[in-house]
Short mmCIF file of C-alpha atoms in Angstrom, two decimals:
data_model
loop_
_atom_site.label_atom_id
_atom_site.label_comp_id
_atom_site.label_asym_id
_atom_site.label_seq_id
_atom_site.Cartn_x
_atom_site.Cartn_y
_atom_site.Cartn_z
CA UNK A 18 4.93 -17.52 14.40
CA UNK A 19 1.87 -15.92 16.28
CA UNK A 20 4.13 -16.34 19.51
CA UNK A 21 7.43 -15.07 18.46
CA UNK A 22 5.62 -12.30 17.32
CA UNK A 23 4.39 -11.00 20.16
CA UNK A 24 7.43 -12.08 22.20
CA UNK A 25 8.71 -9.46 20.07
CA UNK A 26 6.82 -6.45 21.92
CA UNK A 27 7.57 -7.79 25.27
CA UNK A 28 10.50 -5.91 26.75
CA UNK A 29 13.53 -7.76 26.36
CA UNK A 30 15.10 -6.49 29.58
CA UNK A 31 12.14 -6.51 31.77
CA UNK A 32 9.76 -3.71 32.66
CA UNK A 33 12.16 -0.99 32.75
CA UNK A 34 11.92 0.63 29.33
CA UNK A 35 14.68 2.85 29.90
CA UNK A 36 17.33 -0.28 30.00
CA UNK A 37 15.57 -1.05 26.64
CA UNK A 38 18.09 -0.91 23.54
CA UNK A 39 17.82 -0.26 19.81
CA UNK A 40 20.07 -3.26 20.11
CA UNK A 41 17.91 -5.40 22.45
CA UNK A 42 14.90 -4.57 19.76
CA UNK A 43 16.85 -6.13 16.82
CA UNK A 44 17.98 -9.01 18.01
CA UNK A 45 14.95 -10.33 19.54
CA UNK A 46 14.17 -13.82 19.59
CA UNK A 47 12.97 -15.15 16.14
CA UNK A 48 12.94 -17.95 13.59
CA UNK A 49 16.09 -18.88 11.89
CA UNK A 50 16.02 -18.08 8.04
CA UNK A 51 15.63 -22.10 7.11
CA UNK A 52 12.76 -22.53 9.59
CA UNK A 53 11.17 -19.30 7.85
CA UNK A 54 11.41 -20.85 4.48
CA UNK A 55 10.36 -24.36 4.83
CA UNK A 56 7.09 -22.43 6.36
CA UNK A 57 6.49 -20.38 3.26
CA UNK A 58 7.23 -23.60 0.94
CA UNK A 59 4.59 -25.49 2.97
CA UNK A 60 2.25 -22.86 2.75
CA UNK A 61 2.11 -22.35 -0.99
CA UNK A 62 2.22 -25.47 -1.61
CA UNK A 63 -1.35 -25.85 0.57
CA UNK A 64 -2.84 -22.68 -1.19
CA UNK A 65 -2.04 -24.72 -4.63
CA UNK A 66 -3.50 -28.12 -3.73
CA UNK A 67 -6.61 -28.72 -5.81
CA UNK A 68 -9.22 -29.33 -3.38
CA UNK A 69 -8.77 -25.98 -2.16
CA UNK A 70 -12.07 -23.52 -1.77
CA UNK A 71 -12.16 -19.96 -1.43
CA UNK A 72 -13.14 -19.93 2.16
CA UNK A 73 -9.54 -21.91 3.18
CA UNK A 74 -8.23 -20.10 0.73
CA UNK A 75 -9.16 -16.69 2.70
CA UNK A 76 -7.31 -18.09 5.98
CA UNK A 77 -4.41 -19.24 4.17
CA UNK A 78 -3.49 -15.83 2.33
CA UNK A 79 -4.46 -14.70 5.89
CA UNK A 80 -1.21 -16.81 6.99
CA UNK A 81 0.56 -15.76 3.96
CA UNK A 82 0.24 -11.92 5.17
CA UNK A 83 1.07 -12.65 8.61
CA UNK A 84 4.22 -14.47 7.42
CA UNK A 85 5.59 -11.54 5.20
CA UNK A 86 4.39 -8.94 8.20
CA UNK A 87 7.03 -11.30 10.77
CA UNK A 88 9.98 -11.21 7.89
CA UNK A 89 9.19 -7.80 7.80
CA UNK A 90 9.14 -6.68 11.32
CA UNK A 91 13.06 -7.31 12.07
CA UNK A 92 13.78 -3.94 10.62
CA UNK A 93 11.94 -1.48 8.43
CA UNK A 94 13.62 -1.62 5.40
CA UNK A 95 12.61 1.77 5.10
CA UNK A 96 15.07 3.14 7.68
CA UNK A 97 18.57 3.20 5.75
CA UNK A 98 21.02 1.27 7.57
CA UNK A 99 22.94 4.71 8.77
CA UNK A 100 20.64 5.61 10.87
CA UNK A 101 19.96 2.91 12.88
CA UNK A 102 23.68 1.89 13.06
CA UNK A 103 23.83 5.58 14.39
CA UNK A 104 21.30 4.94 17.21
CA UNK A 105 23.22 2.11 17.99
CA UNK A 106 25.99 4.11 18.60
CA UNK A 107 23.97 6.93 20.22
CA UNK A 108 23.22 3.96 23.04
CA UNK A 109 26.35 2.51 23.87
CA UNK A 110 30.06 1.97 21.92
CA UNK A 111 31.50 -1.03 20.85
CA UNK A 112 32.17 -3.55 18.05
CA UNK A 113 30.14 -6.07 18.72
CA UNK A 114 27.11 -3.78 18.00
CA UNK A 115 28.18 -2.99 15.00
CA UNK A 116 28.66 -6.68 14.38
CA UNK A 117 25.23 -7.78 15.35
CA UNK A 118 23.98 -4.98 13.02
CA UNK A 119 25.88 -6.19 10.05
CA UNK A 120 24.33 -9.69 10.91
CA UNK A 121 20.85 -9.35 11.15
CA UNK A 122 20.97 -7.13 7.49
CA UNK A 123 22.78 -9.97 6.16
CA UNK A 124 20.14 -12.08 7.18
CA UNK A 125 17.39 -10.34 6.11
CA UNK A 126 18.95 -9.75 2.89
CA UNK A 127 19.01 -13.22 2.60
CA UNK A 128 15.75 -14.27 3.89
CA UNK A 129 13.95 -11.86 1.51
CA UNK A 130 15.46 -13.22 -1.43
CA UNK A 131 14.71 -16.48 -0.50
CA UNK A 132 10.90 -15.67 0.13
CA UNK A 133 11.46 -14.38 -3.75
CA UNK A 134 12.68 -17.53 -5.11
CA UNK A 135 10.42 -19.48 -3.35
CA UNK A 136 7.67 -17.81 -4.84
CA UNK A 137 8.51 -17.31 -8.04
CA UNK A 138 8.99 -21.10 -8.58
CA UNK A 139 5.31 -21.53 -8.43
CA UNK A 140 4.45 -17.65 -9.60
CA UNK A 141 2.49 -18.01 -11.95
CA UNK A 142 0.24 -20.55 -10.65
CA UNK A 143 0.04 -18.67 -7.36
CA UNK A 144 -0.24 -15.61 -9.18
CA UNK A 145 -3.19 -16.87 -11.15
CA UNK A 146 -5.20 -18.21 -8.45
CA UNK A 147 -4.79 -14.87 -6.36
CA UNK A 148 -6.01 -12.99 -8.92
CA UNK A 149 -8.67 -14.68 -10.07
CA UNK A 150 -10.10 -14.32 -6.36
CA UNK A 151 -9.28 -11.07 -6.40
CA UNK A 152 -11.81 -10.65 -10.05
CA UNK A 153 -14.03 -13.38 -8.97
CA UNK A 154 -13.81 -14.27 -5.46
CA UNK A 155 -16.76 -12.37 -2.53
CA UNK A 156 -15.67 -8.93 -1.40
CA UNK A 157 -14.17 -10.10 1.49
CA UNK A 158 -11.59 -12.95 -1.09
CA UNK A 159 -10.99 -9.92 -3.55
CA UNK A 160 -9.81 -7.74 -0.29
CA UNK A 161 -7.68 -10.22 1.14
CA UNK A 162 -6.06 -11.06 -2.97
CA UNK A 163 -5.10 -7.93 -3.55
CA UNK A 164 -3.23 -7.59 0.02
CA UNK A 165 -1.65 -10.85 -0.82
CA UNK A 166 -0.64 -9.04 -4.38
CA UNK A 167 0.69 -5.82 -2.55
CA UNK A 168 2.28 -8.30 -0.34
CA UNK A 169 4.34 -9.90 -3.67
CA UNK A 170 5.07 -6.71 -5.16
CA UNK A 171 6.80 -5.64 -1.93
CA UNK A 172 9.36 -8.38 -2.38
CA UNK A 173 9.70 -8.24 -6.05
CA UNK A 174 12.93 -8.01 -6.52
CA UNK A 175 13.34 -8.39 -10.47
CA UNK A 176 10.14 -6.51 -11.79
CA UNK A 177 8.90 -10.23 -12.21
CA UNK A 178 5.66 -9.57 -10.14
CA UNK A 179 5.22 -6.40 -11.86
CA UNK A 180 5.05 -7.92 -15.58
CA UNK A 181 2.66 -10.80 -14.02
CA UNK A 182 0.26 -8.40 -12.91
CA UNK A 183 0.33 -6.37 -16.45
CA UNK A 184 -0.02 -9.21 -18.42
CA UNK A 185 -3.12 -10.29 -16.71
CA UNK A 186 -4.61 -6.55 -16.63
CA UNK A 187 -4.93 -6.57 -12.75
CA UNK A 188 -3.69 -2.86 -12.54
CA UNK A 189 -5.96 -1.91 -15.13
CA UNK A 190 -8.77 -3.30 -13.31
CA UNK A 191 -7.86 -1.56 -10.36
CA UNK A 192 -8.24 1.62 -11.67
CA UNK A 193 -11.38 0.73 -13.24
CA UNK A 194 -12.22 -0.24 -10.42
CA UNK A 195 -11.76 2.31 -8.06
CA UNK A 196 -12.93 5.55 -10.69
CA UNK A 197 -16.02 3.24 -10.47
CA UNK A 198 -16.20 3.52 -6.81
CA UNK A 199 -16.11 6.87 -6.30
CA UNK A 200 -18.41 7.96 -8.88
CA UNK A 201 -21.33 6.55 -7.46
CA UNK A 202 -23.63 7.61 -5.00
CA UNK A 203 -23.78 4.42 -2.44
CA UNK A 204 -25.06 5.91 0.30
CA UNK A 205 -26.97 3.45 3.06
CA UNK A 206 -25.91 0.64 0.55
CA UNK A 207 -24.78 -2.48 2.05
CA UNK A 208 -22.96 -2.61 -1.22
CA UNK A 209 -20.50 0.73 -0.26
CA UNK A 210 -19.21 -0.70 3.04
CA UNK A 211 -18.92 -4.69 1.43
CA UNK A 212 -16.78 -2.63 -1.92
CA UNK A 213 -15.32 -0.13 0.64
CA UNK A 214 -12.17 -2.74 1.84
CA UNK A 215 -12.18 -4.06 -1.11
CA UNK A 216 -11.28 -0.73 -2.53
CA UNK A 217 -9.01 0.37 0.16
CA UNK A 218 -6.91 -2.70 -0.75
CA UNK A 219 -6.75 -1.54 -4.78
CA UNK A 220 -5.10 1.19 -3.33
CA UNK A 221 -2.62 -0.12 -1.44
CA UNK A 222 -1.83 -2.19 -4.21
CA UNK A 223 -1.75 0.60 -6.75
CA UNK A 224 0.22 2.79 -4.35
CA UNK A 225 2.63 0.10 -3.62
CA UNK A 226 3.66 -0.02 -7.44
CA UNK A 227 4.71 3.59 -6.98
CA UNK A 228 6.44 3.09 -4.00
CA UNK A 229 8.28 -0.01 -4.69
CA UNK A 230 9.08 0.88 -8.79
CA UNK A 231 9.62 4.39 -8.01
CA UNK A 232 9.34 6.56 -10.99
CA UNK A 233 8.75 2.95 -13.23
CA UNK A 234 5.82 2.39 -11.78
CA UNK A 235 4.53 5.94 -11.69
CA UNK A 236 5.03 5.21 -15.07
CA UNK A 237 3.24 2.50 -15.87
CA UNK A 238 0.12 3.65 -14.16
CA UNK A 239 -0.39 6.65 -16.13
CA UNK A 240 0.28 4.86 -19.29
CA UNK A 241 -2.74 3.27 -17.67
CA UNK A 242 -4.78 6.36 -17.57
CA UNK A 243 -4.81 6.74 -14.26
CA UNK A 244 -4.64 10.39 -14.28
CA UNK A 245 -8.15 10.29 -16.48
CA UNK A 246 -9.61 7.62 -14.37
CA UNK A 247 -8.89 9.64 -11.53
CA UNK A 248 -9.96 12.55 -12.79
CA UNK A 249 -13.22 11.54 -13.51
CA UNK A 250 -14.18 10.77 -9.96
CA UNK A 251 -16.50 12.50 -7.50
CA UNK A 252 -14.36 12.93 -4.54
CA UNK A 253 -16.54 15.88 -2.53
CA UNK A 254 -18.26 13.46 -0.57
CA UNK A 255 -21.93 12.52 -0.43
CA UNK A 256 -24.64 15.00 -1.00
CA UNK A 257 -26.91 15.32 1.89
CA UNK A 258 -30.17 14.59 0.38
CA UNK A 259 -33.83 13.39 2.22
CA UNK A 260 -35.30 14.74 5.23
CA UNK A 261 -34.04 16.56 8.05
CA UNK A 262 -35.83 14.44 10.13
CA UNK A 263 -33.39 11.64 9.96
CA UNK A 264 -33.02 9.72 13.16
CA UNK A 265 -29.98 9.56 15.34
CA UNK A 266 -29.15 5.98 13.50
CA UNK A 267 -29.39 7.27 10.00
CA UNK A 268 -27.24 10.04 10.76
CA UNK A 269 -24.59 8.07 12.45
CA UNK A 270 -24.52 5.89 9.25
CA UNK A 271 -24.45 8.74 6.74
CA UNK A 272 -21.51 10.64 8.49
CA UNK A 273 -19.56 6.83 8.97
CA UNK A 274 -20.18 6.54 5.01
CA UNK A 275 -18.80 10.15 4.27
CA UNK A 276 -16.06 9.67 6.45
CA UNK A 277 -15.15 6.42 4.69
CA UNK A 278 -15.58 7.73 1.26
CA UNK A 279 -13.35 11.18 2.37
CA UNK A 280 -10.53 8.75 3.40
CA UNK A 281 -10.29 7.54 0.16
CA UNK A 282 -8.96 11.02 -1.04
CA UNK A 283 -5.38 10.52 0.43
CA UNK A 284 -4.40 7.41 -1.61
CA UNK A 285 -5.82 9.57 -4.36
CA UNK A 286 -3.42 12.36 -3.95
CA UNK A 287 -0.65 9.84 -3.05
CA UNK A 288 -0.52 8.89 -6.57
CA UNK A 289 -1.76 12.41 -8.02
CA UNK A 290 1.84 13.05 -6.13
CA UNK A 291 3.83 10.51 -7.19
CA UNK A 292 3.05 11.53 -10.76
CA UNK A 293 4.59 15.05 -10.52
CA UNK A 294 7.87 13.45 -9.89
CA UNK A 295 7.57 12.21 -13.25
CA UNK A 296 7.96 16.08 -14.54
CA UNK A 297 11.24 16.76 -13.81
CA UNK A 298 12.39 12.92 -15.78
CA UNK A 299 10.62 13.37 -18.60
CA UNK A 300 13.58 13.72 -21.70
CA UNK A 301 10.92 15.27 -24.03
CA UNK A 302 9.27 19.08 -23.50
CA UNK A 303 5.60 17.38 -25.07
CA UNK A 304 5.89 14.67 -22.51
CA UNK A 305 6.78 16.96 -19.87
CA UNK A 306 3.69 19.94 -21.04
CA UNK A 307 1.04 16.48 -21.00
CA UNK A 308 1.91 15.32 -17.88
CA UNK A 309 1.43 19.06 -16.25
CA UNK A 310 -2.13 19.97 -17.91
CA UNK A 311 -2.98 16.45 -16.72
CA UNK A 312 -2.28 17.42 -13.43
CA UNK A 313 -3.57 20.72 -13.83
CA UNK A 314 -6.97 18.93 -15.29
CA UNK A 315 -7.17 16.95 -12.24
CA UNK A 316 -7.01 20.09 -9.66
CA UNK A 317 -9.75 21.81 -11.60
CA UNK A 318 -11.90 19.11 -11.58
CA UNK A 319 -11.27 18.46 -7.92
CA UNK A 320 -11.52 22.12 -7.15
CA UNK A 321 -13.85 21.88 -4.04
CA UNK A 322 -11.63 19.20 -2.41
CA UNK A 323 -8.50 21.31 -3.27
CA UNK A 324 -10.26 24.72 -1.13
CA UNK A 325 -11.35 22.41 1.36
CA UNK A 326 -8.09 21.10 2.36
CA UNK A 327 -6.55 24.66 1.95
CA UNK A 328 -8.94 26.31 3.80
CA UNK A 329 -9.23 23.61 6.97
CA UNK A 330 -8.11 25.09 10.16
CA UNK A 331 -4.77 23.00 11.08
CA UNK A 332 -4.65 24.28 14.92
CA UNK A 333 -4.95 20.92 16.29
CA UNK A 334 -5.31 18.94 13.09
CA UNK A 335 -4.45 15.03 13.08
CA UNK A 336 -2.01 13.18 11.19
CA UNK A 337 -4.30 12.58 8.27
CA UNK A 338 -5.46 16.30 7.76
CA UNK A 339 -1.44 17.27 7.80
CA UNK A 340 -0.81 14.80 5.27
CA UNK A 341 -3.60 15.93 2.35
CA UNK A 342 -2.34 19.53 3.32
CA UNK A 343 1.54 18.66 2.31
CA UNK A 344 -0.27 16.93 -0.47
CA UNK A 345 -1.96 19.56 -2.13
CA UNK A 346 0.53 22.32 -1.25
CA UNK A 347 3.00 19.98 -2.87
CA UNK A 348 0.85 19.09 -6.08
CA UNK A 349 -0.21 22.88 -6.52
CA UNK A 350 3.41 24.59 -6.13
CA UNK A 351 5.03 21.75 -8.31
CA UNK A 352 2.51 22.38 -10.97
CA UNK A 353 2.62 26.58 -10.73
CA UNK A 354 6.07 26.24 -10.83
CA UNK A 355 6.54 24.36 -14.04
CA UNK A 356 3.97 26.52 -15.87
CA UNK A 357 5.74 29.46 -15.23
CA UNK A 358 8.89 28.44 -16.41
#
């Protein structure tokens, strides 16, 4: 698997990348669906066997993520099949294109069902032991769970994952979790950078429910509380406390910790965003008006962050700094807007 998959970023057509194809790109060498399979079957059936520990456990999910990333690199299911059967045309006309297209959808239609049933045949015994490494396991087994967990609710396909992780109160604990996190004051703690990746993979998980359930799982999550949980957290950063006289290594590690803890504030306002969308679906004018002063409790108590993203000078801003702009720009005006109608 390791192989094919970086066969994958050597050009198929030699080292002239302007003979290079959209075409070329998705039909690159790779696995047959059956091959793919009998892989994942062997590999959850290792991660179940009984004289597993967590350590082997650790490099098996390891394998587990690397199989789902090699599924998953064919095509980005994100990009709608229109536009990449238009690049194909962009590139060069004919049938067969269009054939091989059709194809390799078909096939990965096919193979990500199958990594579904697979799965869920032993679901909730694989479900169980994730998780409980994920509650139990060191910081480096609870990171490593809840990617494998954001890795399952990426191919859920029939909300089955979803209702597995309720009924065991992992999103719950995530929150918890997290408004934990960021209302303490870890600085030069071993314990911040050991939680911080544990953390960072709560999010992902939490974030992939809203991106995979849409509006559903929005929904869920602030049954949850997630607004208040949220809301409750210190995002401005660390307060710089202690002498002046800091040496050059102190400082270093105070401004890595801040930097780490400030990153944290996109995922935040990922979800603070996917929550608005919930506005305009609500069927009832109470659910709507809680949902809004939520929101609008949220920006108040997160003030400072708000002015400090709105005030940043963008001339030559990165990718990240963009991002909690449209963020906040897009929380704000949603929120102004439905107060004044």
């Amino acid at each position: 698997m390791a192989k094919l998959r970086d066969e994958r970023f050597i050009c198929p057509t030699g080292a002239d990348s302007d003979a290079v194809t959209c075409l070329d790109i998705i039909s690159a060498k790779q696995l047959s669906n059956a091959a793919c399979n009998s892989l994942l079957f062997k590999l959850i059936m290792a991660i179940m066997r009984n004289e597993s520990s967590e350590t082997l456990r650790r490099r098996q999910y390891a394998l587990l993520l690397s199989y789902f990333q090699y599924c998953g690199s064919i095509l980005d299911s994100d990009v709608p099949p229109s536009v990449i059967r238009f690049l194909l045309l962009e590139e060069q006309e004919g049938d067969d294109d269009e054939l091989t297209l059709q194809n390799v959808l078909k096939e990965q239609s096919e193979l990500a069902r199958a990594n579904f049933a697979i799965i869920r045949k032993e679901a909730q015994a694989v479900i169980d032991l994730v998780t409980k490494d994920a509650i139990h396991g060191s910081e480096t087994g609870k990171a490593i769970s809840f990617y494998v967990l954001d890795s399952l609710v990426s191919i859920d396909h029939e909300k089955y994952f979803l209702n597995q992780l309720q009924s065991r109160g992992i999103l719950r604990s995530c929150l918890t979790d997290v408004s934990n996190y960021l209302s303490k004051d870890m600085s030069f703690s071993s314990e911040f950078s050991q939680r911080f990746c544990t953390i960072d993979a709560q999010f992902s998980l939490l974030l992939r429910i809203t991106h995979h359930y849409g509006k559903h799982g929005s929904q869920i999550l602030l049954s949850m509380g997630a607004l208040q949980n949220l809301s409750s957290c210190s995002l401005s950063g660390y307060q710089k406390k202690g002498s002046s006289r800091l040496n050059s290594n102190v400082v270093k590690e105070r401004a890595g910790e801040i930097d780490k803890k400030w990153s944290l504030t996109a995922p935040v306002l990922r979800i603070i965003t996917s929550f608005t969308s919930l506005v305009d679906s609500a069927d009832f004018l109470e659910v709507k008006n809680k949902i809004v002063r939520e929101i609008v409790d949220f920006a108040k108590q997160h003030q400072s962050i708000f002015n400090s993203i709105l005030r940043e000078n963008i001339s030559g801003a990165n990718a990240f700094s963009l991002e909690r702009l449209n963020m906040v720009v897009s929380i704000l005006s949603k929120v102004c807007y439905l107060l004044l109608i």
